[in-house]
Structures are given as structure tokens and as C-alpha cells.
Coordinates of C-alpha atoms and ligand atoms in Angstrom, one line a residue:
M131 CA -5.5 8.8 -35.9
K132 CA -4.9 7.3 -39.6
L133 CA -6.2 4.4 -41.3
A134 CA -4.5 1.3 -41.0
D135 CA -3.5 -1.0 -43.9
N136 CA -5.6 -3.7 -42.2
K137 CA -9.5 -4.5 -41.7
A138 CA -11.5 -6.3 -39.4
T139 CA -14.2 -8.6 -41.0
M140 CA -17.0 -9.9 -37.9
S141 CA -18.8 -12.9 -39.2
F142 CA -21.6 -15.0 -37.6
S143 CA -22.1 -18.2 -37.5
N144 CA -25.9 -18.1 -37.7
G145 CA -25.7 -17.1 -41.3
S146 CA -26.1 -13.1 -40.5
P147 CA -24.3 -11.2 -42.8
S148 CA -20.8 -10.2 -42.0
V149 CA -19.5 -7.2 -41.1
E150 CA -15.9 -4.7 -42.4
L151 CA -14.6 -2.4 -39.8
P152 CA -12.1 0.1 -40.1
V153 CA -8.6 -0.7 -38.1
Y154 CA -7.1 2.7 -37.1
S155 CA -3.5 3.1 -35.8
G156 CA -2.2 5.9 -33.6
S157 CA 1.4 6.7 -33.1
V158 CA 2.3 3.9 -31.2
G159 CA 1.1 1.1 -29.1
P160 CA -2.6 -1.0 -30.1
D161 CA -4.6 0.0 -33.3
V162 CA -8.2 -0.1 -32.6
I163 CA -11.2 -1.3 -34.6
D164 CA -13.8 0.9 -34.9
I165 CA -17.1 -0.6 -33.6
R166 CA -19.1 2.6 -34.3
K167 CA -21.5 1.4 -36.6
L168 CA -21.2 -2.1 -35.4
Y169 CA -24.8 -1.6 -33.4
G170 CA -26.6 0.0 -36.7
Q171 CA -25.2 -2.9 -38.7
T172 CA -25.4 -5.8 -36.8
G173 CA -27.9 -5.0 -33.8
M174 CA -25.8 -6.1 -31.3
F175 CA -23.5 -4.4 -28.7
T176 CA -19.9 -5.1 -27.8
Y177 CA -19.4 -6.5 -24.2
D178 CA -16.5 -5.3 -22.1
P179 CA -17.3 -4.8 -18.6
G180 CA -14.1 -3.2 -16.7
F181 CA -12.9 -2.1 -20.4
L182 CA -10.4 -4.8 -20.7
S183 CA -10.1 -4.2 -24.6
T184 CA -11.8 -1.0 -24.9
A185 CA -10.3 2.2 -26.3
A186 CA -12.6 5.2 -24.9
C187 CA -10.9 7.7 -27.5
Q188 CA -7.7 9.0 -28.8
S189 CA -5.7 11.3 -27.0
A190 CA -2.6 12.5 -27.6
I191 CA -1.2 13.4 -23.6
T192 CA 0.0 10.3 -22.1
Y193 CA 1.3 6.3 -23.1
I194 CA 1.8 3.7 -21.6
D195 CA 3.3 0.7 -22.3
G196 CA 2.8 -1.9 -20.1
D197 CA 5.1 -5.1 -21.2
K198 CA 7.7 -2.7 -21.0
G199 CA 7.0 -0.6 -18.2
E200 CA 7.0 2.6 -20.0
L201 CA 5.3 5.9 -19.4
L202 CA 5.7 9.2 -21.3
Y203 CA 4.1 12.2 -20.9
R204 CA 3.7 14.1 -24.7
G205 CA 6.5 11.8 -25.8
Y206 CA 8.8 12.6 -22.8
P207 CA 10.1 9.6 -20.5
I208 CA 8.8 9.8 -16.7
E209 CA 12.1 9.1 -15.6
Q210 CA 13.8 11.7 -17.5
L211 CA 10.9 14.3 -16.5
A212 CA 11.3 13.2 -13.2
T213 CA 14.7 14.0 -13.1
N214 CA 15.2 17.2 -15.2
C215 CA 12.0 19.0 -14.6
D216 CA 9.7 19.9 -11.8
F217 CA 6.2 20.4 -11.2
M218 CA 5.2 23.3 -13.1
E219 CA 7.2 22.5 -15.9
T220 CA 5.4 19.0 -16.2
C221 CA 2.0 20.9 -15.6
H222 CA 2.7 23.1 -18.8
L223 CA 3.5 20.1 -20.7
L224 CA 0.6 17.9 -19.9
L225 CA -2.1 20.8 -20.5
Y226 CA -0.2 22.8 -23.5
G227 CA 2.0 19.7 -24.8
N228 CA 5.4 21.4 -24.8
L229 CA 7.5 21.9 -22.2
P230 CA 8.0 25.8 -21.7
D231 CA 11.4 27.7 -21.6
A232 CA 12.6 29.9 -19.0
A233 CA 10.2 32.9 -19.9
G234 CA 7.1 30.8 -20.3
K235 CA 8.1 28.9 -17.5
A236 CA 8.0 32.1 -15.0
V237 CA 4.6 33.3 -16.7
F238 CA 2.9 30.1 -16.2
T239 CA 4.5 29.8 -12.7
K240 CA 3.1 33.3 -11.5
R241 CA -0.2 32.7 -12.9
V242 CA -0.8 29.3 -10.9
T243 CA 0.8 31.4 -7.8
Q244 CA -1.9 34.2 -8.4
H245 CA -4.7 32.0 -7.7
T246 CA -3.7 29.9 -4.6
M247 CA -5.9 31.7 -2.8
V248 CA -9.5 30.4 -1.9
N249 CA -12.5 32.6 -1.6
E250 CA -12.5 33.5 2.3
Q251 CA -16.0 32.0 2.3
M252 CA -14.9 28.5 1.7
Q253 CA -13.0 27.7 5.2
F254 CA -17.0 27.6 6.2
F255 CA -17.4 24.9 4.1
L256 CA -15.0 23.1 6.3
R257 CA -16.8 23.6 9.7
G258 CA -19.6 21.4 9.1
F259 CA -17.4 18.4 9.1
R260 CA -16.5 16.4 11.8
R261 CA -12.8 16.7 12.9
D262 CA -12.2 13.4 12.0
A263 CA -13.7 13.3 8.7
H264 CA -11.8 11.7 5.7
P265 CA -9.8 14.1 4.1
M266 CA -11.2 12.9 0.8
A267 CA -14.9 13.5 1.9
I268 CA -13.9 17.0 2.8
M269 CA -12.0 17.3 -1.0
T270 CA -14.7 15.5 -2.8
G271 CA -17.2 18.5 -1.0
L272 CA -14.6 21.6 -1.3
V273 CA -13.8 20.5 -4.9
G274 CA -17.3 20.7 -6.2
A275 CA -18.2 23.9 -3.9
L276 CA -15.5 25.5 -6.1
S277 CA -18.0 25.8 -8.9
A278 CA -19.9 28.5 -7.1
F279 CA -17.3 31.2 -7.1
Y280 CA -16.9 30.9 -10.8
H281 CA -19.9 31.7 -12.0
D282 CA -17.8 33.9 -14.7
S283 CA -15.8 30.4 -16.3
T284 CA -17.5 27.4 -16.2
D285 CA -18.8 27.6 -19.8
I286 CA -16.8 24.3 -20.5
N287 CA -16.7 24.7 -24.2
N288 CA -15.2 28.4 -23.8
P289 CA -11.3 27.9 -24.6
G290 CA -10.7 31.0 -21.9
H291 CA -13.2 29.6 -19.4
R292 CA -11.4 26.2 -19.6
D293 CA -7.7 27.8 -19.7
I294 CA -8.7 29.8 -16.3
S295 CA -10.6 26.7 -14.5
A296 CA -7.3 25.0 -15.1
I297 CA -4.8 27.5 -13.5
R298 CA -7.7 28.2 -10.9
L299 CA -7.7 24.3 -10.2
I300 CA -3.9 23.7 -10.0
A301 CA -3.4 26.3 -7.6
K302 CA -6.0 25.9 -5.4
L303 CA -6.0 22.1 -4.7
P304 CA -3.1 22.4 -2.6
T305 CA -4.4 24.9 -0.2
L306 CA -7.6 23.1 -0.2
V307 CA -5.8 20.1 1.2
A308 CA -3.8 22.0 3.6
M309 CA -6.8 23.4 4.7
A310 CA -8.6 19.6 5.4
Y311 CA -5.1 19.0 7.2
K312 CA -5.1 21.8 9.3
Y313 CA -9.2 21.5 10.4
S314 CA -8.6 18.0 11.1
I315 CA -5.6 18.9 14.1
G316 CA -7.5 21.8 14.9
Q317 CA -4.7 24.4 13.5
P318 CA -5.4 28.1 12.1
F319 CA -5.5 27.8 8.2
M320 CA -1.9 28.8 6.6
Y321 CA -2.5 31.4 3.7
P322 CA -0.6 30.7 0.6
K323 CA 2.8 32.7 0.4
N324 CA 3.6 33.5 -2.9
E325 CA 7.6 33.6 -2.7
L326 CA 7.5 29.8 -2.2
S327 CA 7.3 27.2 -4.9
Y328 CA 4.3 25.0 -5.9
A329 CA 5.6 22.2 -3.3
G330 CA 7.1 24.6 -0.9
N331 CA 4.1 26.6 -0.5
F332 CA 2.3 23.5 0.2
L333 CA 4.3 22.4 2.9
H334 CA 4.6 25.9 4.4
M335 CA 0.6 25.3 4.3
M336 CA 0.7 22.1 5.8
F337 CA 3.3 22.5 8.7
A338 CA 4.1 26.0 9.4
T339 CA 1.7 27.9 12.3
P340 CA 0.8 31.6 13.2
C341 CA 3.6 31.2 15.8
E342 CA 7.3 30.7 14.7
P343 CA 8.7 30.9 11.0
Y344 CA 8.7 27.5 8.9
V345 CA 11.5 27.0 6.5
V346 CA 11.1 24.5 4.0
N347 CA 13.5 21.7 3.6
P348 CA 14.4 21.4 -0.1
V349 CA 15.5 18.1 0.2
I350 CA 11.8 17.4 1.2
E351 CA 10.8 20.1 -1.0
R352 CA 12.4 18.1 -4.2
A353 CA 11.0 14.9 -3.3
L354 CA 7.7 16.3 -2.9
D355 CA 7.8 17.9 -6.5
R356 CA 8.8 14.6 -7.8
I357 CA 5.6 13.0 -5.7
F358 CA 3.5 15.4 -8.0
I359 CA 5.4 14.8 -11.5
L360 CA 5.0 10.8 -10.7
H361 CA 1.6 11.3 -10.0
A362 CA 0.3 13.8 -12.7
D363 CA -1.4 11.5 -15.4
H364 CA -1.7 8.0 -16.4
E365 CA -3.6 7.7 -19.5
Q366 CA -7.3 6.3 -19.3
N367 CA -7.5 5.2 -15.4
A368 CA -10.8 4.9 -13.8
S369 CA -11.0 8.7 -11.9
T370 CA -9.9 10.1 -15.7
S371 CA -12.1 8.2 -17.2
T372 CA -14.9 9.4 -14.8
V373 CA -14.0 13.1 -15.1
R374 CA -14.0 12.5 -19.4
L375 CA -17.7 11.1 -18.8
C376 CA -18.9 13.9 -16.5
G377 CA -17.4 16.4 -18.7
S378 CA -18.8 14.8 -21.6
S379 CA -22.4 16.2 -20.1
G380 CA -21.0 19.7 -20.5
T381 CA -20.7 20.0 -16.8
N382 CA -18.5 22.8 -15.6
P383 CA -14.6 21.9 -14.7
F384 CA -15.1 21.6 -11.0
A385 CA -17.5 19.5 -10.9
A386 CA -16.0 17.2 -13.4
I387 CA -13.0 17.2 -11.5
A388 CA -14.7 16.6 -7.8
A389 CA -16.0 13.3 -9.6
G390 CA -12.4 11.9 -10.2
V391 CA -11.6 13.1 -6.9
A392 CA -14.8 10.8 -5.1
C393 CA -13.3 7.7 -8.0
L394 CA -9.9 8.2 -6.7
W395 CA -10.9 7.7 -3.3
G396 CA -11.3 3.9 -4.1
P397 CA -9.0 1.2 -2.2
A398 CA -8.3 -0.5 -5.7
H399 CA -7.4 3.3 -7.2
G400 CA -5.6 5.9 -5.4
G401 CA -6.6 5.3 -2.0
A402 CA -4.3 2.1 -2.6
N403 CA -1.5 4.2 -1.0
E404 CA -3.0 4.7 2.5
A405 CA -4.4 0.8 1.9
C406 CA -0.6 -0.1 1.7
L407 CA 1.0 2.1 4.6
N408 CA -1.8 0.8 6.4
M409 CA -1.0 -2.8 5.5
L410 CA 2.8 -2.2 6.4
E411 CA 1.8 -1.0 9.7
E412 CA -0.6 -4.2 10.3
I413 CA 2.2 -6.2 9.5
Q414 CA 4.9 -4.6 11.3
A415 CA 2.6 -4.3 14.0
S416 CA 2.2 -8.5 13.9
G417 CA 5.8 -9.5 14.1
G418 CA 7.4 -7.4 10.6
V419 CA 9.5 -9.1 8.5
S420 CA 9.3 -12.6 10.4
K421 CA 5.1 -12.4 9.2
V422 CA 5.9 -11.5 5.8
G423 CA 5.5 -15.1 4.8
E424 CA 2.3 -16.3 7.0
F425 CA 1.0 -12.5 5.1
M426 CA 2.1 -13.9 1.9
E427 CA -0.2 -16.9 1.9
K428 CA -3.4 -15.1 2.8
V429 CA -2.6 -12.7 -0.3
K430 CA -2.4 -16.2 -1.8
D431 CA -5.4 -17.7 -0.8
K432 CA -8.6 -16.4 -2.7
N433 CA -11.2 -17.1 0.3
S434 CA -9.0 -14.4 2.4
G435 CA -9.7 -11.4 0.2
V436 CA -6.5 -10.0 1.3
K437 CA -4.5 -8.4 -1.1
L438 CA -1.0 -7.2 -1.3
M439 CA -1.9 -3.2 -2.0
G440 CA 0.5 -1.3 -3.7
F441 CA 0.9 -4.5 -6.2
G442 CA -0.5 -5.2 -9.4
H443 CA -2.2 -3.2 -12.2
R444 CA -4.2 -3.3 -15.3
V445 CA -1.6 -2.2 -17.8
Y446 CA 1.7 -2.5 -16.0
K447 CA 3.1 -6.2 -16.4
N448 CA 6.2 -5.2 -15.6
Y449 CA 7.7 -2.8 -13.1
D450 CA 5.4 0.2 -12.8
P451 CA 8.6 3.1 -13.7
R452 CA 6.7 5.4 -11.3
A453 CA 7.5 2.6 -8.3
K454 CA 11.3 2.4 -9.0
L455 CA 11.5 6.5 -8.9
M456 CA 9.3 6.6 -6.1
Q457 CA 11.8 4.2 -4.0
E458 CA 14.6 6.0 -5.0
T459 CA 13.1 9.2 -3.8
C460 CA 12.4 7.3 -0.2
N461 CA 16.1 6.4 -0.3
E462 CA 16.9 9.7 -0.8
V463 CA 14.2 11.2 1.9
L464 CA 14.9 8.9 4.7
A465 CA 18.8 9.8 4.2
A466 CA 18.3 13.0 4.6
L467 CA 15.9 12.4 7.8
G468 CA 18.4 10.0 9.4
L469 CA 15.9 7.4 8.9
E470 CA 17.6 5.0 6.5
N471 CA 16.5 2.2 8.6
D472 CA 12.7 2.9 8.7
P473 CA 11.6 -0.4 9.8
L474 CA 8.2 0.0 7.0
F475 CA 10.7 0.6 4.3
Q476 CA 12.5 -2.4 5.1
L477 CA 9.4 -4.5 5.4
A478 CA 8.3 -2.7 1.8
K479 CA 11.3 -4.2 0.1
A480 CA 11.4 -7.5 1.7
L481 CA 8.0 -8.3 0.7
E482 CA 9.0 -6.7 -2.6
K483 CA 11.6 -9.3 -2.9
I484 CA 9.5 -12.4 -1.8
A485 CA 6.7 -11.2 -4.4
L486 CA 9.4 -11.0 -7.1
E487 CA 10.1 -14.3 -7.1
D488 CA 7.1 -15.9 -5.8
E489 CA 5.3 -18.2 -8.9
Y490 CA 1.9 -16.6 -7.2
F491 CA 3.0 -12.9 -8.8
V492 CA 5.0 -13.8 -11.4
S493 CA 2.2 -15.8 -13.3
R494 CA 0.2 -13.2 -12.7
K495 CA 2.8 -10.4 -13.6
L496 CA 2.3 -8.5 -10.5
Y497 CA 4.7 -6.2 -9.9
P498 CA 4.9 -2.9 -7.4
N499 CA 2.8 0.3 -8.6
V500 CA 3.1 4.1 -8.0
D501 CA 1.6 3.1 -4.3
F502 CA 3.6 0.9 -3.1
Y503 CA 6.3 3.4 -1.8
S504 CA 4.4 6.5 -2.3
G505 CA 3.1 6.3 1.3
I506 CA 6.6 5.6 3.2
V507 CA 8.1 8.8 2.1
Q508 CA 5.0 10.6 2.5
R509 CA 4.7 9.4 6.1
A510 CA 8.5 10.3 6.5
I511 CA 7.8 13.6 5.7
G512 CA 4.9 14.1 8.0
I513 CA 1.9 13.7 6.2
P514 CA -0.7 11.8 8.0
V515 CA -1.7 8.3 6.2
K516 CA -5.5 9.3 5.8
L517 CA -4.3 12.5 3.6
F518 CA -2.2 10.6 0.9
T519 CA -4.9 10.0 -1.7
G520 CA -5.5 14.0 -1.2
I521 CA -2.2 14.3 -1.9
F522 CA -2.7 12.0 -5.2
A523 CA -5.8 14.0 -6.1
L524 CA -3.8 17.2 -5.6
A525 CA -1.1 15.9 -8.0
R526 CA -3.7 14.3 -10.7
T527 CA -5.7 17.5 -11.0
V528 CA -3.5 18.5 -13.7
G529 CA -4.0 15.2 -15.5
W530 CA -7.5 15.1 -15.4
I531 CA -7.8 18.9 -16.5
A532 CA -5.6 18.1 -19.6
Q533 CA -7.7 15.2 -20.7
L534 CA -10.8 16.9 -20.1
N535 CA -9.9 20.0 -21.9
E536 CA -8.4 17.3 -24.7
M537 CA -11.9 15.7 -24.9
I538 CA -14.0 18.8 -24.9
G539 CA -11.8 20.3 -27.9
D540 CA -12.2 17.0 -30.2
P541 CA -14.7 18.2 -32.2
E542 CA -16.0 14.6 -32.4
Y543 CA -17.2 14.3 -28.6
K544 CA -20.0 13.2 -27.7
I545 CA -21.6 12.8 -24.5
G546 CA -21.0 9.2 -23.2
R547 CA -23.9 6.9 -23.0
P548 CA -22.6 3.2 -23.0
R549 CA -25.5 0.7 -23.3
Q550 CA -26.0 -2.9 -21.7
L551 CA -26.5 -6.6 -21.9
F552 CA -30.2 -6.6 -19.9
T553 CA -30.5 -9.9 -18.0
G554 CA -34.0 -8.5 -15.9
S555 CA -37.3 -9.5 -16.3
L556 CA -39.4 -9.1 -19.4
P557 CA -42.5 -7.5 -19.5
R558 CA -45.2 -8.6 -16.2
A559 CA -48.8 -6.5 -14.8
V560 CA -48.8 -5.0 -11.8
L561 CA -50.8 -6.5 -9.5
D562 CA -52.7 -4.6 -6.9
I563 CA -51.1 -4.8 -3.4
S564 CA -53.7 -7.3 -2.2
K565 CA -53.1 -9.8 -4.7
R566 CA -48.9 -9.5 -4.6
Ligands
SDX232 C1 -3.7 3.2 -9.5 O1 -5.5 2.6 -14.1 C2 -4.1 3.1 -13.5 O2 -3.5 3.9 -14.2 C3 -4.3 3.6 -11.6 C4 -2.9 4.2 -11.4 C5 -3.0 5.8 -11.9 O3 -1.6 6.4 -11.7 O4 -4.2 6.2 -12.3 O5 -2.0 3.9 -11.7 C6 -2.8 4.2 -9.8 O6 -5.0 3.0 -9.3 C7 -2.5 1.9 -8.7 C8 -3.3 0.6 -8.7 C9 -3.6 0.3 -7.1 N1 -4.2 -0.3 -6.8 C10 -3.5 -1.1 -5.7 O7 -2.2 -1.5 -5.6 C11 -4.6 -2.3 -5.0 C12 -4.2 -3.5 -5.5 N2 -3.7 -4.1 -6.9 C13 -5.0 -4.8 -7.1 O8 -6.7 -4.7 -6.7 C14 -5.1 -5.1 -8.8 O9 -4.1 -5.3 -9.0 C15 -5.6 -3.9 -9.3 C16 -7.1 -3.3 -9.5 C17 -4.6 -2.6 -9.7 C18 -5.6 -4.7 -11.0 O10 -6.8 -5.4 -11.0 P1 -7.1 -6.2 -12.4 O11 -6.5 -5.5 -13.5 O12 -8.6 -5.9 -12.7 O13 -6.6 -7.6 -12.2 P2 -7.3 -8.3 -11.4 O14 -7.7 -8.0 -10.3 O15 -7.9 -9.6 -12.4 O16 -6.0 -9.6 -10.9 C19 -5.7 -10.2 -11.9 C20 -5.0 -11.6 -11.1 C21 -6.5 -12.3 -10.1 O17 -5.8 -13.5 -9.5 P3 -7.0 -14.7 -10.4 O18 -8.3 -14.2 -10.0 O19 -6.2 -15.0 -11.7 O20 -6.2 -15.5 -9.9 O21 -4.1 -11.2 -10.3 C22 -4.5 -10.9 -8.9 C23 -6.0 -11.2 -8.9 O22 -6.7 -11.9 -7.7 N3 -4.1 -9.9 -7.9 C24 -3.4 -9.9 -7.0 C25 -3.7 -8.2 -7.1 N4 -3.7 -7.6 -8.2 C26 -4.2 -8.7 -9.0 N5 -3.5 -10.9 -6.1 C27 -2.9 -10.1 -4.9 N6 -2.6 -8.4 -4.9 C28 -2.9 -8.2 -5.4 N7 -2.3 -6.5 -5.4

């Protein structure tokens, strides 16, 4: 970041001395006012619950222009990456800052492939869960448990440890998600197959059985790989900020990523894809497109507590570029599977059309986000609704790690320790229980 030719002056109506604060610029996007010395100079904190106007860090990984609906991974537009690259190239880009050449891609892919198995002991953790446990409950546990198997590489300040942990997490998340699925349906776990692609291997571990050969459908393989690319990173969202704050204590990468999994589960965040599919199925069950108007009235009624899941975004005040790409992927997969008239897809498109013409949504700049169509394509592939957020976590792991490693590699980083505006009781004496 560089000092802008601008300064911020904060003055106070009560006559307190004004303070001057430096302003910094990045390569693109809003400048920042550096308030690090504000408390020392004024004895006051800034107040920004939900971080609506707060940059918590500087980063060179992902840039979002919410007004334009633009998303760049290391400067490359998501539309170009989703069309011209695969997930392994995208992982290399996010982790190391550049797209690999063919040789570099082969080396990186081989490293990941050779770490896809998990320790045999891991399977025994599954047995502690009920068969109907939510996969995100299982994933939160399993990812944290990984740290118990790699005491040789949990020093987050060691670049070599950070690199091998990154490879292990990217490689093993698909295996763990597939194990959670197999456990829920009472089928045996399938081991990774090294001759398959990252997405193909995941499909095999999910849907193959020991009883007969499983052939990966190339259209579905490509669609899943694109879904992974679209979910790989997204600037300082809630789960990434969780990973950064958790990692800032110096805890190991597995524990920090497990914290990200836990945060992503929420329906306002990564859990929205599951919530969106459930919403579509409820509308479909109550009458389908003919009931959309009635549903929209509920959404616009503040007292109903009903939201149009998969719509709205803290940053995008325009169409989420990932939603457009996801809708295209929907079209491709449904056509390949002969499901062009999938009622839920038709319903989602009808909902989107109505919302984009409705003043409530237009005035609030609410557009479809990444979660609006992702559930429909995953459901068409055969992924159960409860597993959607697990797939999101699988794909976002590379982004979480890239962001964590960027923070730890920043010599300026400190443990994150926000303050508060205290509104509780002033000091008071404890009375004996007989007098309370
Ligand atoms: C992800 O941050 C990221 O980058 C996240 C993510 C990533 O890749 O990491 O992009 C992934 O989490 C996508 C978002 C998935 N969540 C959902 O689809 C859940 C539904 N969306 C909302 O809960 C909401 O839009 C949020 C949480 C996503 C954003 O909420 P904000 O920024 O805090 O905005 P807000 O709640 O203040 O909403 C502004 C207004 C409010 O109305 P008013 O009080 O002004 O009258 O818009 C309304 C909200 O009630 N609103 C909605 C709505 N989203 C916002 N009303 C109906 N349906 C919605 N979906």
C-alpha cells in the first residue's frame, strides 16, 4: 500500500484537539484511513459492528468491485478463470500468485494427488456421529482433528509447514466430505484414485461403490470443477475473517480452517445454498410458480422474518458474477442430464425475474448471489442438499489458506484483538446471598 496524497483530519465539537490521520491507497478500490494511532491520540475507539466500513487487512489475493459486479483472483477476472482454467490452476494462482505453466501445473497437481488419503484412524471419528448428523458438524470435527496427525507441520510461522499444510488440506477436504456422505448413507468409504482429476476423484469417492466400476461423466466433472473455482475465494468474507482472526493467535492451520468451516455453515453465509434449495422446494411443494407472488409478499414483510435466500450481498450491489456463471453451468448440466425442464430451475428463474423487477429488491440493490443457482446444479449432479455447504467448504479451503498464509507472511501482522463500547454495569459490591 502507498501513502495517498490526502490526509484525514478528525475534529471534535467539544474542543478536543483535532487529529490528522494518514490515508493509504491500494492498487484499486477504496482508499483507507489509518486509525491505528487513533486510540493513543484521542482515547477513543472507532465503532463498526459488522465491519461495514472497516478494512481489517491489506491483501493482494482477491478484489471485488461490488458496484460493477466484478471479481478478480490475483487480477484475473473470474469469468476468464472459470472458462479457461481448472481448479488446480486456480489453487496454484491463489496460493502462489501466478497461473502455472504446464510443467508447474503437473508438479502441483501431483503433490495434491499424493496427499488425498487420510490417516486410517480418521474413519473412527465418523463412528461417533449419528448417521443423520449434519455433514458440516462432521466436517468441523474432522478438519480440526487433522491437526492431531501432523505434529511435524503445525508451526504456522514455518513457511515449509504452511506449504505442506496447504497441500494436505486442499487434498484431503474432498476425501473427508465424501467420507461424511458415505457414512450418512451407510456405504463403505471409497479411497482416492490417483489417476482421476481432482473433481473426478471427488465424484468417484462420492458415488462409486466397491461392487462395480464407476465412470466419471465429463460434463459433470467439468461443472463440479467450475463450481470449485467459483467458490475458491472471496476477499474478507465472514469465514475468511474468522480464519484470519483464529490464525492470528498462532494456532495451527488445521484449527484455523476448522474455524472457517464452522463459520461458513451459517445460513447468512455458506449455508445459504442449502437454505435456498429448501426454500425453492417449499415453494414448489406449495404450488410452484403460481405461489411466487405470495412468497414475495412474505419476503417484503419485515415481520415475517422470511428472506429470499441466495439473494443480496454485503459487497455486491450488482449481479454477483458467480451467479451468472453458475446459471450457465446449470443450463449445461441440466441439458446434459436431459433435465432442461427441471421445475426448480424454472422456479428459480421465475423468482429472479420477479425480484429484479420489484421495487423492494431494486431499491435495496438485491441481486442473486453465488448461492442462488449453485444448489440446483449440485442437486442435479446427485449431491444431497445437506452436503452443499460441505462442497462450498471444500472449494473455499484454498482461499482460506491463501489468506491465512498471506497474513502470517506479513511482518506487520499482530494477534487480532478488537475493543468494544461498554454499556454494562458500573462497579458495584457483591452482597451476601442472604441479602440479594
Ligand atoms: C455468501 O461476504 C461474502 O463474500 C460471502 C460470500 C462468499 O463467497 O464468501 O459471497 C458467500 O455468504 C453469499 C451470501 C449468502 N447469503 C444469503 O443468500 C442469505 C440471504 N441474504 C441476506 O441474509 C443478506 O443479503 C446478506 C447477509 C447476504 C447481506 O446482508 P447485509 O449486507 O447485512 O445487508 P442487510 O441485511 O442490511 O440488508 C439490507 C436490506 C435490509 O432491508 P432494510 O432493513 O434496509 O429494509 O436488504 C434486505 C434487508 O432486510 N435484504 C433482504 C435480503 N437481503 C437483504 N431482504 C430479503 N431477502 C434477502 N435475501
